[in-house]
mmCIF file of C-alpha atoms and ligand atoms in Angstrom:
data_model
loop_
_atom_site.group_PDB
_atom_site.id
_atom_site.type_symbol
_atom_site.label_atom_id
_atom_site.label_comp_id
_atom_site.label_asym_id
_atom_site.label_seq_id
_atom_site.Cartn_x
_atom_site.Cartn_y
_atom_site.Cartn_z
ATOM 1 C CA UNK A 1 -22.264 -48.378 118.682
ATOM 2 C CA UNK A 2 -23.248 -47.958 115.077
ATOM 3 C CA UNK A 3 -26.919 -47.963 114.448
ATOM 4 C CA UNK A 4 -29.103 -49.761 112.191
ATOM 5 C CA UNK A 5 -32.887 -48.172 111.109
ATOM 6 C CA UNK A 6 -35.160 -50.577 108.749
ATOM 7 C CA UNK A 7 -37.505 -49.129 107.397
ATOM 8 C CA UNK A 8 -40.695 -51.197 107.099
ATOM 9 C CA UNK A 9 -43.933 -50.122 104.821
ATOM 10 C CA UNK A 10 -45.505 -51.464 101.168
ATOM 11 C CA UNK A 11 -44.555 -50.546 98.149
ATOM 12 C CA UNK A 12 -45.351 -46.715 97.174
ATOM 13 C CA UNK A 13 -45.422 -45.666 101.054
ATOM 14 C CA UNK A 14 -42.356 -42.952 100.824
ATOM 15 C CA UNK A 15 -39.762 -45.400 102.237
ATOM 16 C CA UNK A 16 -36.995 -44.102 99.629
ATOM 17 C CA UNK A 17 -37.992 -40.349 99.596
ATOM 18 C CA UNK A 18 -37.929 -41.009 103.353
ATOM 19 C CA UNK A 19 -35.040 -42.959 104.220
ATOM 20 C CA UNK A 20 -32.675 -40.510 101.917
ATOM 21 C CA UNK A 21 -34.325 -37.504 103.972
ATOM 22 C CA UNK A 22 -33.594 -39.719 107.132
ATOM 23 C CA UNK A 23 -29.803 -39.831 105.500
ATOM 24 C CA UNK A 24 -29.064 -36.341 104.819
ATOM 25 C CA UNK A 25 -30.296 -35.110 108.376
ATOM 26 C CA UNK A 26 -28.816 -38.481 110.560
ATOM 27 C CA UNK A 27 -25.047 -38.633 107.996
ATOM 28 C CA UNK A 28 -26.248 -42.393 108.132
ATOM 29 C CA UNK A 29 -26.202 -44.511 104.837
ATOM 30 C CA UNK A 30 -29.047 -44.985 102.858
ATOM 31 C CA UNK A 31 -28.886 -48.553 101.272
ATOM 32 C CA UNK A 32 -31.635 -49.954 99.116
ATOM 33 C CA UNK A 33 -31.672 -53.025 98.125
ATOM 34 C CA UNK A 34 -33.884 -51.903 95.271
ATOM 35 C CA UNK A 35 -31.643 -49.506 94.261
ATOM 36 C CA UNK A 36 -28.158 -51.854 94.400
ATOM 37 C CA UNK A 37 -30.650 -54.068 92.127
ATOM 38 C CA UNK A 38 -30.876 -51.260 89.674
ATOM 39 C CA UNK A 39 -27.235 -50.492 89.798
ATOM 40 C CA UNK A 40 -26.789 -53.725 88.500
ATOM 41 C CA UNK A 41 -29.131 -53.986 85.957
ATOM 42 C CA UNK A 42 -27.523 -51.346 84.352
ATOM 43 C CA UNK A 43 -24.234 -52.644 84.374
ATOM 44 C CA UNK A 44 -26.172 -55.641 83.411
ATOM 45 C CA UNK A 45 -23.888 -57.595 85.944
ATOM 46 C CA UNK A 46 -24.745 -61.425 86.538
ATOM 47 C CA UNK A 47 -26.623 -60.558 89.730
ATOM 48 C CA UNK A 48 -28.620 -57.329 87.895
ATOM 49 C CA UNK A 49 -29.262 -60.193 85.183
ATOM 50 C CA UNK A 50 -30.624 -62.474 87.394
ATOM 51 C CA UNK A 51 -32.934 -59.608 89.607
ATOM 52 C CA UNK A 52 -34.563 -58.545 86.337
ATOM 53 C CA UNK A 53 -35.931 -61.535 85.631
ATOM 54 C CA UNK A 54 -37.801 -61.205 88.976
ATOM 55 C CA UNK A 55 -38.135 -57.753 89.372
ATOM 56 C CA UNK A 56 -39.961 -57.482 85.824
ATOM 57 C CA UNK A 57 -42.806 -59.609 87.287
ATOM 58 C CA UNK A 58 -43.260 -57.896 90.851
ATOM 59 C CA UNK A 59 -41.665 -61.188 92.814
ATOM 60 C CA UNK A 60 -38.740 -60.756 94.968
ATOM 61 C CA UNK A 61 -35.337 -61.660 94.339
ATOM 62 C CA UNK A 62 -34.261 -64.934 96.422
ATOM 63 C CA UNK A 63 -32.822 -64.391 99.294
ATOM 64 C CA UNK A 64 -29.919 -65.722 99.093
ATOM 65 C CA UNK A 65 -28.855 -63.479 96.287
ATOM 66 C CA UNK A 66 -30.238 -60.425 98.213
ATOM 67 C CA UNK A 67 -28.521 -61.473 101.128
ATOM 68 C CA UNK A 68 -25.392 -61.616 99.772
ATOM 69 C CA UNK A 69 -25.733 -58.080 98.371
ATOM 70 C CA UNK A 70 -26.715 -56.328 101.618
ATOM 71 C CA UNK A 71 -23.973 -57.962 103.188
ATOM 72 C CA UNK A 72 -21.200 -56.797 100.995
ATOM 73 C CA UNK A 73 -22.765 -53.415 100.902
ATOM 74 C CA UNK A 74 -23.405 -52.946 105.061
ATOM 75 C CA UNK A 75 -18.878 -53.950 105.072
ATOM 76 C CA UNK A 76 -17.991 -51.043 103.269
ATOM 77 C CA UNK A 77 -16.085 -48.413 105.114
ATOM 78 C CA UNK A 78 -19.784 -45.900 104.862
ATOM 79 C CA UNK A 79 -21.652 -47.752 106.938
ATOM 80 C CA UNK A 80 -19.654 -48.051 109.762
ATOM 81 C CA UNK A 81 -22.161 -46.063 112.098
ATOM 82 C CA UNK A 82 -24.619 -47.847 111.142
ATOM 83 C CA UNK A 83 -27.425 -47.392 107.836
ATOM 84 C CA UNK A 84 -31.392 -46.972 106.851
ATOM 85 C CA UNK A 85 -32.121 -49.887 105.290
ATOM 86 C CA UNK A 86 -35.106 -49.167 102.875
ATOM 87 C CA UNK A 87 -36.498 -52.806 101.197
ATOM 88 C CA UNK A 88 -34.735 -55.240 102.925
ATOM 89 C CA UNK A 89 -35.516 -57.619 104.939
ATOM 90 C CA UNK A 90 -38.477 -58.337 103.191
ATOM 91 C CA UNK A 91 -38.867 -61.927 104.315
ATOM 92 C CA UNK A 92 -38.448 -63.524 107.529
ATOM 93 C CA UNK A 93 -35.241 -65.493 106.461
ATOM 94 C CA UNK A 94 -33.627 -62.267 105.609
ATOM 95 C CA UNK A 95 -34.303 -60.877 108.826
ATOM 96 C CA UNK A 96 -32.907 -63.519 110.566
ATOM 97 C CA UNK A 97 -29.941 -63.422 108.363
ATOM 98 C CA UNK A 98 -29.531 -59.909 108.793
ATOM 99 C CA UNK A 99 -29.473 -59.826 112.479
ATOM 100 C CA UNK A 100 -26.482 -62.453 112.122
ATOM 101 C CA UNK A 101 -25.137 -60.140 109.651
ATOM 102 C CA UNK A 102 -25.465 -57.591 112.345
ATOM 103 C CA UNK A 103 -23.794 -59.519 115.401
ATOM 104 C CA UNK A 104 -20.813 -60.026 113.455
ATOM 105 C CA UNK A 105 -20.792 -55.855 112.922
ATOM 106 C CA UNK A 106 -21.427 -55.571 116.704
ATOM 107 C CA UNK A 107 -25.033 -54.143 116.239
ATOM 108 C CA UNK A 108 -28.192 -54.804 115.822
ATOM 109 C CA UNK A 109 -31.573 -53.522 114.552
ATOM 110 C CA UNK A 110 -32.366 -50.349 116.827
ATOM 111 C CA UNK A 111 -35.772 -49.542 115.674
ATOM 112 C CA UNK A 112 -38.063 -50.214 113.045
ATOM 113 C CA UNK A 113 -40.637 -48.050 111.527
ATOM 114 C CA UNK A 114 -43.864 -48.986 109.694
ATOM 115 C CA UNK A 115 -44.748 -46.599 107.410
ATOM 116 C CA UNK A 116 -48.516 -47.576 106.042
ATOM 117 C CA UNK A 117 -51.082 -45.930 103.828
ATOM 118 C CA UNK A 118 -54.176 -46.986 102.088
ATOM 119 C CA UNK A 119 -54.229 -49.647 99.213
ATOM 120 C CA UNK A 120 -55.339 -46.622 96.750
ATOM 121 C CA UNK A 121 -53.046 -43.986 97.506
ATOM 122 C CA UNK A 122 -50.030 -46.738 96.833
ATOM 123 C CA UNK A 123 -51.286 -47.447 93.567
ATOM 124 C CA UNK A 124 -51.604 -43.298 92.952
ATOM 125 C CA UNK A 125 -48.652 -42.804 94.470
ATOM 126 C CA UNK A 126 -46.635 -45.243 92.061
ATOM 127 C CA UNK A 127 -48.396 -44.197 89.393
ATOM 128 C CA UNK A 128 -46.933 -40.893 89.063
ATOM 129 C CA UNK A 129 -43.826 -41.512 90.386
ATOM 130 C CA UNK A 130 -40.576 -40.416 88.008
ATOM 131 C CA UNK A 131 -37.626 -41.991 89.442
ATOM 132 C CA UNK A 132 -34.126 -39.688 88.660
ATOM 133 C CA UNK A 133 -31.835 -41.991 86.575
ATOM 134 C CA UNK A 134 -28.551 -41.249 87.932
ATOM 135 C CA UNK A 135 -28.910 -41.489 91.607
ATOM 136 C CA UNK A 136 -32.858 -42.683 92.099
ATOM 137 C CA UNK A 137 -34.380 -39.276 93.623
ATOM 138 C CA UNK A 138 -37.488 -39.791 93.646
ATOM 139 C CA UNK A 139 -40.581 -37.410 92.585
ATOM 140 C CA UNK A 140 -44.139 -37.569 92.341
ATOM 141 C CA UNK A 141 -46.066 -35.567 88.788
ATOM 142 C CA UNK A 142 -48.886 -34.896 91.777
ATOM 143 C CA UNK A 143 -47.749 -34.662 95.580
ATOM 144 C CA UNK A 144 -44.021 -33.337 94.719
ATOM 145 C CA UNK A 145 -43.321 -32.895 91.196
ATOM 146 C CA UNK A 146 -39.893 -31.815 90.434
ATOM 147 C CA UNK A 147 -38.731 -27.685 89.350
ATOM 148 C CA UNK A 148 -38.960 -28.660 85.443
ATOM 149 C CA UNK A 149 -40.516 -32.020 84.365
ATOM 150 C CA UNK A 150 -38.556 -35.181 83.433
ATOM 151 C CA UNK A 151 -35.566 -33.649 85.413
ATOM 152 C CA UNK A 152 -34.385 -34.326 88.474
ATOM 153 C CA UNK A 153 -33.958 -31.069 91.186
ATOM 154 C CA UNK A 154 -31.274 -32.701 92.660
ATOM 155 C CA UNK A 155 -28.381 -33.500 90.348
ATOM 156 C CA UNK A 156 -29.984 -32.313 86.362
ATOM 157 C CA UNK A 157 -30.211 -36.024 85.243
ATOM 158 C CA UNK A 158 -33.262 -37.540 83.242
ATOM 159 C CA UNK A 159 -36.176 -38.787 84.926
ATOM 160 C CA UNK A 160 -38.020 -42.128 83.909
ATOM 161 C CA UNK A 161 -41.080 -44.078 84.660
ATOM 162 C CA UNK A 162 -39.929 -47.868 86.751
ATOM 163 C CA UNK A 163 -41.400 -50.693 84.243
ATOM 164 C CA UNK A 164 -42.806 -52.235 87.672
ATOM 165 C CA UNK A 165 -44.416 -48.852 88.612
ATOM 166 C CA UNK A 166 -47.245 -50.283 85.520
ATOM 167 C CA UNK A 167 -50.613 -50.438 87.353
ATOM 168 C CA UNK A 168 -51.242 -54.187 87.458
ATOM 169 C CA UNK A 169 -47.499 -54.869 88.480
ATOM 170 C CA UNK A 170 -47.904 -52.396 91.471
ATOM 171 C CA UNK A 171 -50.935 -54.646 92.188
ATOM 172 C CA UNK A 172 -49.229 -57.505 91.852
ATOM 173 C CA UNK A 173 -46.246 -56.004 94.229
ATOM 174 C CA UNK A 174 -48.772 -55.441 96.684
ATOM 175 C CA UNK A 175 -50.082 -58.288 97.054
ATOM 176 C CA UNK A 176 -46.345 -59.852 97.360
ATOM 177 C CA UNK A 177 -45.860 -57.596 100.336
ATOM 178 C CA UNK A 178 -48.959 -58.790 102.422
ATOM 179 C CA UNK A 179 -48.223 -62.150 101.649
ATOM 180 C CA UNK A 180 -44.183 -62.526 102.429
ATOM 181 C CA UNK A 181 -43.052 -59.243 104.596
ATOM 182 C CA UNK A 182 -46.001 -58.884 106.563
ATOM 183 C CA UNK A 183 -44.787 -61.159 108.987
ATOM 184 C CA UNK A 184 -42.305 -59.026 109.425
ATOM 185 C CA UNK A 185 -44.189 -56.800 111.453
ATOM 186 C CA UNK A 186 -45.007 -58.964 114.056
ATOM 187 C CA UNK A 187 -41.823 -59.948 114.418
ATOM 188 C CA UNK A 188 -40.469 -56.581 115.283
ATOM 189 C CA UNK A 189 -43.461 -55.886 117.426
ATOM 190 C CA UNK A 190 -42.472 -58.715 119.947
ATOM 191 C CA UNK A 191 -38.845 -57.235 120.298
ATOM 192 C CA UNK A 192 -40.319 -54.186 121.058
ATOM 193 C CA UNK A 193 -38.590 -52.134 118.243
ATOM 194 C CA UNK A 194 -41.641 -51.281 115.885
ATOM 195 C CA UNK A 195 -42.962 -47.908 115.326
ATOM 196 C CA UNK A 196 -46.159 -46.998 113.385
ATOM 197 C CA UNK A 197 -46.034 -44.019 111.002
ATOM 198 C CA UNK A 198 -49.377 -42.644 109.092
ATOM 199 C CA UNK A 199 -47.397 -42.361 105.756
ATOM 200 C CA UNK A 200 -50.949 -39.989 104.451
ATOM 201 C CA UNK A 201 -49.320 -36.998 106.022
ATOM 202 C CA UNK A 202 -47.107 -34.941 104.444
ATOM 203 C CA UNK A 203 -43.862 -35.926 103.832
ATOM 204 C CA UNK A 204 -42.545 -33.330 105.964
ATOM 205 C CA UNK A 205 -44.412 -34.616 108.722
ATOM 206 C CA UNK A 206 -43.386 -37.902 108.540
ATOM 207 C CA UNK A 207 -39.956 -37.219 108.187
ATOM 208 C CA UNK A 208 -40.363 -35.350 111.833
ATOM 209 C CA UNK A 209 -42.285 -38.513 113.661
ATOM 210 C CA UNK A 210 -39.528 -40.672 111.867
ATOM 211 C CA UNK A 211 -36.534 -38.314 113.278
ATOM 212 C CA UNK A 212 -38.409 -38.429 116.758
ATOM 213 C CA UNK A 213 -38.386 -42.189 116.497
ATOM 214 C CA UNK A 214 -34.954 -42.344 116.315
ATOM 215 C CA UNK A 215 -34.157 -39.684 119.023
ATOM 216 C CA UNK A 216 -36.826 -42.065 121.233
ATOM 217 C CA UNK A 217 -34.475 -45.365 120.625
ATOM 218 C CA UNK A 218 -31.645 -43.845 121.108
HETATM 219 P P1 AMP B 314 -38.071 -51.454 95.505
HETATM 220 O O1 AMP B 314 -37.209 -50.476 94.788
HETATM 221 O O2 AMP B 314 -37.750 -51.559 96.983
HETATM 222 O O3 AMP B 314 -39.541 -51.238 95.260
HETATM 223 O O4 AMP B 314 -37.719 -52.881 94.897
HETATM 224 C C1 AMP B 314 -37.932 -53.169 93.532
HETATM 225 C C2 AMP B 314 -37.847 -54.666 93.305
HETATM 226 O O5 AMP B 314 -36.533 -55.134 93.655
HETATM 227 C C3 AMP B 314 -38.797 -55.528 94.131
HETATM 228 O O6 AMP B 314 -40.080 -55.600 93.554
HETATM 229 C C4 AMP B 314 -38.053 -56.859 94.104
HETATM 230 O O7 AMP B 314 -38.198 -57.506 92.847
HETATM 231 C C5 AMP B 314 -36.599 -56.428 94.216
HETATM 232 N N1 AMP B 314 -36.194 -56.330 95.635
HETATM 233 C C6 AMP B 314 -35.863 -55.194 96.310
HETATM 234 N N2 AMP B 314 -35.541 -55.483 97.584
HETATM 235 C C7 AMP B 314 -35.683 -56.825 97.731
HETATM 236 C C8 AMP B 314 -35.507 -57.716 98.808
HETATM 237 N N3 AMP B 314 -35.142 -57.291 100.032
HETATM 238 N N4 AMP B 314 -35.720 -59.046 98.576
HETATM 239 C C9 AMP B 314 -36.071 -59.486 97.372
HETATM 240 N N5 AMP B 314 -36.285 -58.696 96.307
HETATM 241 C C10 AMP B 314 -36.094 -57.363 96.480
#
């Protein structure tokens, strides 16, 4: 049966460094739902017009826009044993929807990790984060800058600074996280599927208590 990981955590905590780590080692897809946002922003599709407007500010796309993305993207032919889904759900009506979504693949969500950190060592984090522009790899100027700055290790392109990376958006972002996918965590709690990760240890480390949280659910 395919499998399906959601990654769970605030803003800055390592959920895309970790959930494409997560990919390489498990063959499972990585889907962001940041990411596809991005994609279409730069294609400056209808739907990457209409995220932008939100993004820009910190708030979160509706859902029934985001919805509609994840569920186009978990159809295609990749994701047929299953994906680590890194941003979304982010609200409770998109986890409902997505464990509909899920039913109708045959699965459901297997486990969830929390990955959590202190307030100030988000807003660090974000800070110096450089983002790689043709595929997202992610780096950090302090905890794991890249071989030669402003490029990316991984594939040559440029790297750039996310406009919502800004200090008082990251804030702002924050504060959007406690107040609308915080419930979230209870939620997964009760169905027994929630894992806590200390995401202040290195990110080898956490990639190994992640990796043992999967062997555990499985
Ligand atoms: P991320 O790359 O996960 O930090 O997401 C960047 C931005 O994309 C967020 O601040 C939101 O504006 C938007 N976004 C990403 N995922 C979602 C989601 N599941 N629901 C709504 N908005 C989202």
């Amino acid at each position: 049966m395919a499998k399906y990981i959601v990654l769970l955590g605030p803003p800055g905590v390592g959920k895309g460094t970790q959930a494409s780590r997560l990919s390489r080692r498990t063959g499972l897809a990585h889907i962001s739902s940041g990411d596809l946002f991005r994609e279409n922003i730069k294609k400056q599709t209808e739907l990457g017009k209409l995220a932008q407007t939100y993004m820009n500010k910190g708030d979160l796309v509706p859902d029934d826009v985001t919805i509609a993305m994840i569920k186009d993207r978990l159809s295609r032919p990749d994701c047929k044993a299953g994906a680590i889904l890194d941003g979304f759900p982010r609200t409770p009506a998109q986890a409902e929807a997505l464990e509909v979504m899920l039913s109708g693949f045959n699965g459901q969500v297997n486990v969830v990790p929390l990955i959590n950190a202190q307030q100030d060592v988000l807003v660090d984090r974000l800070g110096g984060r450089w983002t790689c522009r043709a595929s997202g790899h992610i780096f950090n100027e302090k905890f794991s800058p890249p071989k030669e700055s402003g490029v990316c290790d991984f594939d040559g392109s440029e790297l750039y600074q996310r406009d919502d990376d800004k200090a008082e958006t990251v804030k702002y972002r924050i504060v959007v996280y406690m107040e609308q996918t915080t419930p979230l965590i209870a939620h997964y709690r009760e169905l027994g599927k929630l894992v806590e990760i200390n995401g202040m240890q290195s990110i080898e480390r956490v990639t190994q208590e992640l990796m043992d949280a999967l062997k555990n659910e499985s």
